[in-house]
PDB file of C-alpha atoms and ligand atoms in Angstrom:
ATOM      1  CA  UNK A   1      -4.871  34.336  24.995  1.00  0.00           C
ATOM      2  CA  UNK A   2      -6.260  33.226  20.657  1.00  0.00           C
ATOM      3  CA  UNK A   3      -3.865  30.009  19.761  1.00  0.00           C
ATOM      4  CA  UNK A   4      -3.018  28.427  16.904  1.00  0.00           C
ATOM      5  CA  UNK A   5      -1.954  24.645  16.959  1.00  0.00           C
ATOM      6  CA  UNK A   6      -0.566  23.184  14.181  1.00  0.00           C
ATOM      7  CA  UNK A   7      -1.633  18.635  14.178  1.00  0.00           C
ATOM      8  CA  UNK A   8       1.284  17.124  12.698  1.00  0.00           C
ATOM      9  CA  UNK A   9       3.927  16.335  14.853  1.00  0.00           C
ATOM     10  CA  UNK A  10       2.411  19.138  17.106  1.00  0.00           C
ATOM     11  CA  UNK A  11      -0.611  17.437  18.161  1.00  0.00           C
ATOM     12  CA  UNK A  12       0.454  13.688  17.070  1.00  0.00           C
ATOM     13  CA  UNK A  13       3.699  12.228  16.323  1.00  0.00           C
ATOM     14  CA  UNK A  14       3.765  11.883  12.824  1.00  0.00           C
ATOM     15  CA  UNK A  15       6.791  11.926  10.883  1.00  0.00           C
ATOM     16  CA  UNK A  16       8.415   9.316  12.980  1.00  0.00           C
ATOM     17  CA  UNK A  17       5.509   6.833  11.756  1.00  0.00           C
ATOM     18  CA  UNK A  18       6.073   8.319   8.705  1.00  0.00           C
ATOM     19  CA  UNK A  19       9.588   7.421   8.359  1.00  0.00           C
ATOM     20  CA  UNK A  20       9.327   4.225   9.442  1.00  0.00           C
ATOM     21  CA  UNK A  21       6.789   2.822   6.688  1.00  0.00           C
ATOM     22  CA  UNK A  22       8.832   4.744   4.416  1.00  0.00           C
ATOM     23  CA  UNK A  23      12.323   3.371   5.402  1.00  0.00           C
ATOM     24  CA  UNK A  24      10.492  -0.125   4.890  1.00  0.00           C
ATOM     25  CA  UNK A  25       8.827   0.148   0.910  1.00  0.00           C
ATOM     26  CA  UNK A  26      12.606   1.285   0.111  1.00  0.00           C
ATOM     27  CA  UNK A  27      15.315  -0.426   2.030  1.00  0.00           C
ATOM     28  CA  UNK A  28      16.078   2.927   3.958  1.00  0.00           C
ATOM     29  CA  UNK A  29      18.152   3.288   7.326  1.00  0.00           C
ATOM     30  CA  UNK A  30      17.043   5.360   9.489  1.00  0.00           C
ATOM     31  CA  UNK A  31      19.118   7.854  11.853  1.00  0.00           C
ATOM     32  CA  UNK A  32      19.306   7.622  15.923  1.00  0.00           C
ATOM     33  CA  UNK A  33      16.642  10.362  15.679  1.00  0.00           C
ATOM     34  CA  UNK A  34      14.808  10.253  12.439  1.00  0.00           C
ATOM     35  CA  UNK A  35      12.747  13.653  11.096  1.00  0.00           C
ATOM     36  CA  UNK A  36      11.830  15.178   7.777  1.00  0.00           C
ATOM     37  CA  UNK A  37      15.428  16.087   7.155  1.00  0.00           C
ATOM     38  CA  UNK A  38      15.851  12.399   6.120  1.00  0.00           C
ATOM     39  CA  UNK A  39      13.889  13.036   3.002  1.00  0.00           C
ATOM     40  CA  UNK A  40      16.052  15.973   2.439  1.00  0.00           C
ATOM     41  CA  UNK A  41      19.305  13.502   2.590  1.00  0.00           C
ATOM     42  CA  UNK A  42      20.763  11.156   0.334  1.00  0.00           C
ATOM     43  CA  UNK A  43      17.957   8.221   0.177  1.00  0.00           C
ATOM     44  CA  UNK A  44      18.796   7.277  -3.279  1.00  0.00           C
ATOM     45  CA  UNK A  45      15.241   7.651  -3.231  1.00  0.00           C
ATOM     46  CA  UNK A  46      14.163   9.836  -6.280  1.00  0.00           C
ATOM     47  CA  UNK A  47      12.367  13.142  -5.283  1.00  0.00           C
ATOM     48  CA  UNK A  48       9.491  12.151  -7.968  1.00  0.00           C
ATOM     49  CA  UNK A  49       9.017   8.170  -6.043  1.00  0.00           C
ATOM     50  CA  UNK A  50       9.324  10.547  -2.516  1.00  0.00           C
ATOM     51  CA  UNK A  51       6.040  12.756  -3.884  1.00  0.00           C
ATOM     52  CA  UNK A  52       4.424   9.503  -4.954  1.00  0.00           C
ATOM     53  CA  UNK A  53       5.122   7.838  -1.433  1.00  0.00           C
ATOM     54  CA  UNK A  54       3.800  11.107   0.106  1.00  0.00           C
ATOM     55  CA  UNK A  55       0.308  11.038  -2.093  1.00  0.00           C
ATOM     56  CA  UNK A  56      -0.251   7.006  -1.424  1.00  0.00           C
ATOM     57  CA  UNK A  57       0.176   7.608   2.123  1.00  0.00           C
ATOM     58  CA  UNK A  58      -1.652   9.970   3.032  1.00  0.00           C
ATOM     59  CA  UNK A  59      -4.635   8.524   1.112  1.00  0.00           C
ATOM     60  CA  UNK A  60      -3.765   5.253   3.060  1.00  0.00           C
ATOM     61  CA  UNK A  61      -5.105   5.079   6.965  1.00  0.00           C
ATOM     62  CA  UNK A  62      -2.137   7.155   7.770  1.00  0.00           C
ATOM     63  CA  UNK A  63      -4.049  10.124   9.186  1.00  0.00           C
ATOM     64  CA  UNK A  64      -6.374   7.862  11.285  1.00  0.00           C
ATOM     65  CA  UNK A  65      -3.495   5.991  12.479  1.00  0.00           C
ATOM     66  CA  UNK A  66      -1.467   8.955  14.445  1.00  0.00           C
ATOM     67  CA  UNK A  67      -1.182   9.207  18.490  1.00  0.00           C
ATOM     68  CA  UNK A  68      -1.453  12.150  20.034  1.00  0.00           C
ATOM     69  CA  UNK A  69       1.336  13.093  22.400  1.00  0.00           C
ATOM     70  CA  UNK A  70       0.627  11.598  25.609  1.00  0.00           C
ATOM     71  CA  UNK A  71       0.502  14.957  27.588  1.00  0.00           C
ATOM     72  CA  UNK A  72      -1.113  16.991  24.943  1.00  0.00           C
ATOM     73  CA  UNK A  73      -5.622  15.963  25.332  1.00  0.00           C
ATOM     74  CA  UNK A  74      -5.028  17.177  28.960  1.00  0.00           C
ATOM     75  CA  UNK A  75      -2.640  20.625  28.391  1.00  0.00           C
ATOM     76  CA  UNK A  76      -5.204  21.438  25.546  1.00  0.00           C
ATOM     77  CA  UNK A  77      -8.371  21.255  28.462  1.00  0.00           C
ATOM     78  CA  UNK A  78      -6.463  22.847  31.016  1.00  0.00           C
ATOM     79  CA  UNK A  79      -5.903  25.613  28.561  1.00  0.00           C
ATOM     80  CA  UNK A  80      -9.600  26.018  27.544  1.00  0.00           C
ATOM     81  CA  UNK A  81     -10.274  25.940  31.120  1.00  0.00           C
ATOM     82  CA  UNK A  82      -8.497  28.441  32.274  1.00  0.00           C
ATOM     83  CA  UNK A  83      -9.956  30.769  29.177  1.00  0.00           C
ATOM     84  CA  UNK A  84      -7.970  30.490  26.232  1.00  0.00           C
ATOM     85  CA  UNK A  85      -9.178  29.542  22.947  1.00  0.00           C
ATOM     86  CA  UNK A  86      -7.767  27.337  20.568  1.00  0.00           C
ATOM     87  CA  UNK A  87      -7.957  27.135  16.477  1.00  0.00           C
ATOM     88  CA  UNK A  88      -6.661  23.849  15.168  1.00  0.00           C
ATOM     89  CA  UNK A  89      -4.495  25.134  11.596  1.00  0.00           C
ATOM     90  CA  UNK A  90      -3.329  22.448   9.842  1.00  0.00           C
ATOM     91  CA  UNK A  91      -1.756  22.362   5.683  1.00  0.00           C
ATOM     92  CA  UNK A  92      -3.345  18.877   5.261  1.00  0.00           C
ATOM     93  CA  UNK A  93      -5.916  19.850   2.543  1.00  0.00           C
ATOM     94  CA  UNK A  94      -9.246  20.587   2.826  1.00  0.00           C
ATOM     95  CA  UNK A  95      -9.712  17.429   1.806  1.00  0.00           C
ATOM     96  CA  UNK A  96      -8.936  15.798   4.227  1.00  0.00           C
ATOM     97  CA  UNK A  97     -11.394  16.968   6.956  1.00  0.00           C
ATOM     98  CA  UNK A  98     -13.054  14.487   7.812  1.00  0.00           C
ATOM     99  CA  UNK A  99     -10.512  12.162   8.676  1.00  0.00           C
ATOM    100  CA  UNK A 100      -8.797  15.025  10.667  1.00  0.00           C
ATOM    101  CA  UNK A 101     -11.726  15.509  12.344  1.00  0.00           C
ATOM    102  CA  UNK A 102     -12.661  12.256  13.274  1.00  0.00           C
ATOM    103  CA  UNK A 103      -9.662  11.438  14.591  1.00  0.00           C
ATOM    104  CA  UNK A 104      -9.723  14.647  16.912  1.00  0.00           C
ATOM    105  CA  UNK A 105     -13.051  13.328  17.534  1.00  0.00           C
ATOM    106  CA  UNK A 106     -11.569   9.984  18.456  1.00  0.00           C
ATOM    107  CA  UNK A 107      -9.164  11.375  20.629  1.00  0.00           C
ATOM    108  CA  UNK A 108     -11.515  13.345  22.523  1.00  0.00           C
ATOM    109  CA  UNK A 109     -10.170  16.858  21.864  1.00  0.00           C
ATOM    110  CA  UNK A 110     -12.140  18.140  18.573  1.00  0.00           C
ATOM    111  CA  UNK A 111     -14.361  20.039  20.968  1.00  0.00           C
ATOM    112  CA  UNK A 112     -11.402  21.959  22.567  1.00  0.00           C
ATOM    113  CA  UNK A 113     -11.466  24.261  19.881  1.00  0.00           C
ATOM    114  CA  UNK A 114     -13.233  26.876  18.500  1.00  0.00           C
ATOM    115  CA  UNK A 115     -12.401  25.834  14.742  1.00  0.00           C
ATOM    116  CA  UNK A 116     -10.323  23.760  13.085  1.00  0.00           C
ATOM    117  CA  UNK A 117      -9.208  24.769   9.601  1.00  0.00           C
ATOM    118  CA  UNK A 118      -7.152  22.861   6.461  1.00  0.00           C
ATOM    119  CA  UNK A 119      -4.910  24.328   3.543  1.00  0.00           C
ATOM    120  CA  UNK A 120      -8.058  25.233   1.196  1.00  0.00           C
ATOM    121  CA  UNK A 121      -6.928  23.369  -2.494  1.00  0.00           C
ATOM    122  CA  UNK A 122      -6.328  27.360  -4.288  1.00  0.00           C
ATOM    123  CA  UNK A 123      -3.576  27.876  -1.557  1.00  0.00           C
ATOM    124  CA  UNK A 124      -1.739  25.371  -2.708  1.00  0.00           C
ATOM    125  CA  UNK A 125       1.237  26.320  -5.541  1.00  0.00           C
ATOM    126  CA  UNK A 126       0.310  25.043  -8.739  1.00  0.00           C
ATOM    127  CA  UNK A 127       3.646  24.894 -10.126  1.00  0.00           C
ATOM    128  CA  UNK A 128       4.815  22.221  -7.348  1.00  0.00           C
ATOM    129  CA  UNK A 129       4.485  19.068  -8.256  1.00  0.00           C
ATOM    130  CA  UNK A 130       1.658  17.146  -6.576  1.00  0.00           C
ATOM    131  CA  UNK A 131       2.333  15.423  -3.021  1.00  0.00           C
ATOM    132  CA  UNK A 132       5.782  17.750  -2.513  1.00  0.00           C
ATOM    133  CA  UNK A 133       6.580  19.317   0.312  1.00  0.00           C
ATOM    134  CA  UNK A 134       5.566  23.461  -0.264  1.00  0.00           C
ATOM    135  CA  UNK A 135       6.343  25.225   3.614  1.00  0.00           C
ATOM    136  CA  UNK A 136       5.932  28.648   1.593  1.00  0.00           C
ATOM    137  CA  UNK A 137       2.312  28.480   0.665  1.00  0.00           C
ATOM    138  CA  UNK A 138       1.593  26.545   3.539  1.00  0.00           C
ATOM    139  CA  UNK A 139       3.792  29.771   5.666  1.00  0.00           C
ATOM    140  CA  UNK A 140       1.360  32.141   3.016  1.00  0.00           C
ATOM    141  CA  UNK A 141      -2.207  30.231   4.730  1.00  0.00           C
ATOM    142  CA  UNK A 142      -1.233  30.381   8.268  1.00  0.00           C
ATOM    143  CA  UNK A 143       0.437  34.215   8.212  1.00  0.00           C
ATOM    144  CA  UNK A 144      -3.008  34.356   6.454  1.00  0.00           C
ATOM    145  CA  UNK A 145      -5.721  32.903   8.926  1.00  0.00           C
ATOM    146  CA  UNK A 146      -3.324  34.119  11.925  1.00  0.00           C
ATOM    147  CA  UNK A 147      -3.955  37.861  10.902  1.00  0.00           C
ATOM    148  CA  UNK A 148      -8.243  36.793  10.235  1.00  0.00           C
ATOM    149  CA  UNK A 149      -8.237  35.351  13.527  1.00  0.00           C
ATOM    150  CA  UNK A 150      -6.285  37.589  14.950  1.00  0.00           C
ATOM    151  CA  UNK A 151      -4.213  34.779  16.822  1.00  0.00           C
ATOM    152  CA  UNK A 152      -1.575  36.009  19.282  1.00  0.00           C
ATOM    153  CA  UNK A 153       0.638  32.557  19.599  1.00  0.00           C
ATOM    154  CA  UNK A 154       1.095  29.713  17.408  1.00  0.00           C
ATOM    155  CA  UNK A 155       2.379  26.084  18.628  1.00  0.00           C
ATOM    156  CA  UNK A 156       4.417  24.811  15.020  1.00  0.00           C
ATOM    157  CA  UNK A 157       7.178  22.623  14.465  1.00  0.00           C
ATOM    158  CA  UNK A 158       7.840  23.422  11.229  1.00  0.00           C
ATOM    159  CA  UNK A 159      10.817  25.828  10.431  1.00  0.00           C
ATOM    160  CA  UNK A 160       9.238  28.004   7.627  1.00  0.00           C
ATOM    161  CA  UNK A 161       6.200  28.429   8.758  1.00  0.00           C
ATOM    162  CA  UNK A 162       7.665  29.136  12.407  1.00  0.00           C
ATOM    163  CA  UNK A 163       9.670  31.737  10.497  1.00  0.00           C
ATOM    164  CA  UNK A 164       6.879  33.457   8.587  1.00  0.00           C
ATOM    165  CA  UNK A 165       4.405  33.587  11.870  1.00  0.00           C
ATOM    166  CA  UNK A 166       7.216  35.424  14.087  1.00  0.00           C
ATOM    167  CA  UNK A 167       8.229  38.146  11.528  1.00  0.00           C
ATOM    168  CA  UNK A 168       4.016  38.510  11.192  1.00  0.00           C
ATOM    169  CA  UNK A 169       4.092  39.445  14.654  1.00  0.00           C
ATOM    170  CA  UNK A 170       2.927  36.057  16.355  1.00  0.00           C
ATOM    171  CA  UNK A 171       4.488  34.712  19.346  1.00  0.00           C
ATOM    172  CA  UNK A 172       5.914  31.429  18.304  1.00  0.00           C
ATOM    173  CA  UNK A 173       5.939  28.171  20.862  1.00  0.00           C
ATOM    174  CA  UNK A 174       8.206  25.803  18.570  1.00  0.00           C
ATOM    175  CA  UNK A 175       7.938  22.513  18.921  1.00  0.00           C
ATOM    176  CA  UNK A 176      11.355  20.633  19.416  1.00  0.00           C
ATOM    177  CA  UNK A 177      12.376  18.452  16.618  1.00  0.00           C
ATOM    178  CA  UNK A 178      15.782  17.413  14.421  1.00  0.00           C
ATOM    179  CA  UNK A 179      14.013  19.552  11.668  1.00  0.00           C
ATOM    180  CA  UNK A 180      13.911  22.956  13.333  1.00  0.00           C
ATOM    181  CA  UNK A 181      16.904  22.878  15.664  1.00  0.00           C
ATOM    182  CA  UNK A 182      18.765  25.572  13.371  1.00  0.00           C
ATOM    183  CA  UNK A 183      15.901  28.209  13.608  1.00  0.00           C
ATOM    184  CA  UNK A 184      15.934  31.090  16.282  1.00  0.00           C
ATOM    185  CA  UNK A 185      13.671  34.391  16.374  1.00  0.00           C
ATOM    186  CA  UNK A 186      13.237  37.075  19.095  1.00  0.00           C
ATOM    187  CA  UNK A 187       8.974  35.415  19.020  1.00  0.00           C
ATOM    188  CA  UNK A 188      10.407  32.245  18.802  1.00  0.00           C
ATOM    189  CA  UNK A 189      10.179  29.772  21.704  1.00  0.00           C
ATOM    190  CA  UNK A 190      11.385  26.111  21.764  1.00  0.00           C
ATOM    191  CA  UNK A 191       9.464  23.766  23.506  1.00  0.00           C
ATOM    192  CA  UNK A 192       9.933  20.071  24.443  1.00  0.00           C
ATOM    193  CA  UNK A 193       6.639  19.268  24.267  1.00  0.00           C
ATOM    194  CA  UNK A 194       2.805  20.002  25.868  1.00  0.00           C
ATOM    195  CA  UNK A 195       4.267  20.779  29.665  1.00  0.00           C
ATOM    196  CA  UNK A 196       6.259  23.380  28.301  1.00  0.00           C
ATOM    197  CA  UNK A 197       3.178  24.990  26.377  1.00  0.00           C
ATOM    198  CA  UNK A 198       1.119  25.002  29.954  1.00  0.00           C
ATOM    199  CA  UNK A 199       4.433  26.277  31.945  1.00  0.00           C
ATOM    200  CA  UNK A 200       4.711  29.088  29.666  1.00  0.00           C
ATOM    201  CA  UNK A 201       0.533  29.962  29.702  1.00  0.00           C
ATOM    202  CA  UNK A 202       0.468  29.264  33.323  1.00  0.00           C
ATOM    203  CA  UNK A 203      -1.921  26.381  33.762  1.00  0.00           C
TER     204      UNK A 203
HETATM  205 MG1   MG B   1       3.462  19.722  11.901  1.00  0.00          MG
END
């Protein structure tokens, strides 16, 4: 199977360390189960400041500091050994390629993938403020790549992107998180982590 794999909150835990830094900086109390939905709720922090924080954290050591989910590297290795073709496809900007590939190499998983795709500058919506969450243009970019690469399935956590992929005929393994619990689709299969993916693909 040709499988697309998102990175943030699929390969590596991202939202929780991000929100911990956010909460510390703006003195915001996090819920019991923190997730991206926190930023849509009433944090008391102005939207423009949330944008500035995102730009600032992405330009810091943040991406290099993430940790892969414990069972991810071994399952990726098993998938490759079973003949599956893996493609890392992230909506991180293309300018994050060095930090992204360096991190994937450090974690021992870069070579499991046929390629690493990051979102080209031209695919960002120029009408969106810099640093603003922009799932619609990311969904278009990932659907386009899924079609170009003839992917059969995609590991994803974002709700808008997952629905767009499913609508485009792609099987989605949706990594369960508090921000995506409201979506369902006949081509979306919710998974609790990499061991679930391994089970579904018979490795
Ligand atoms: Mg993600």
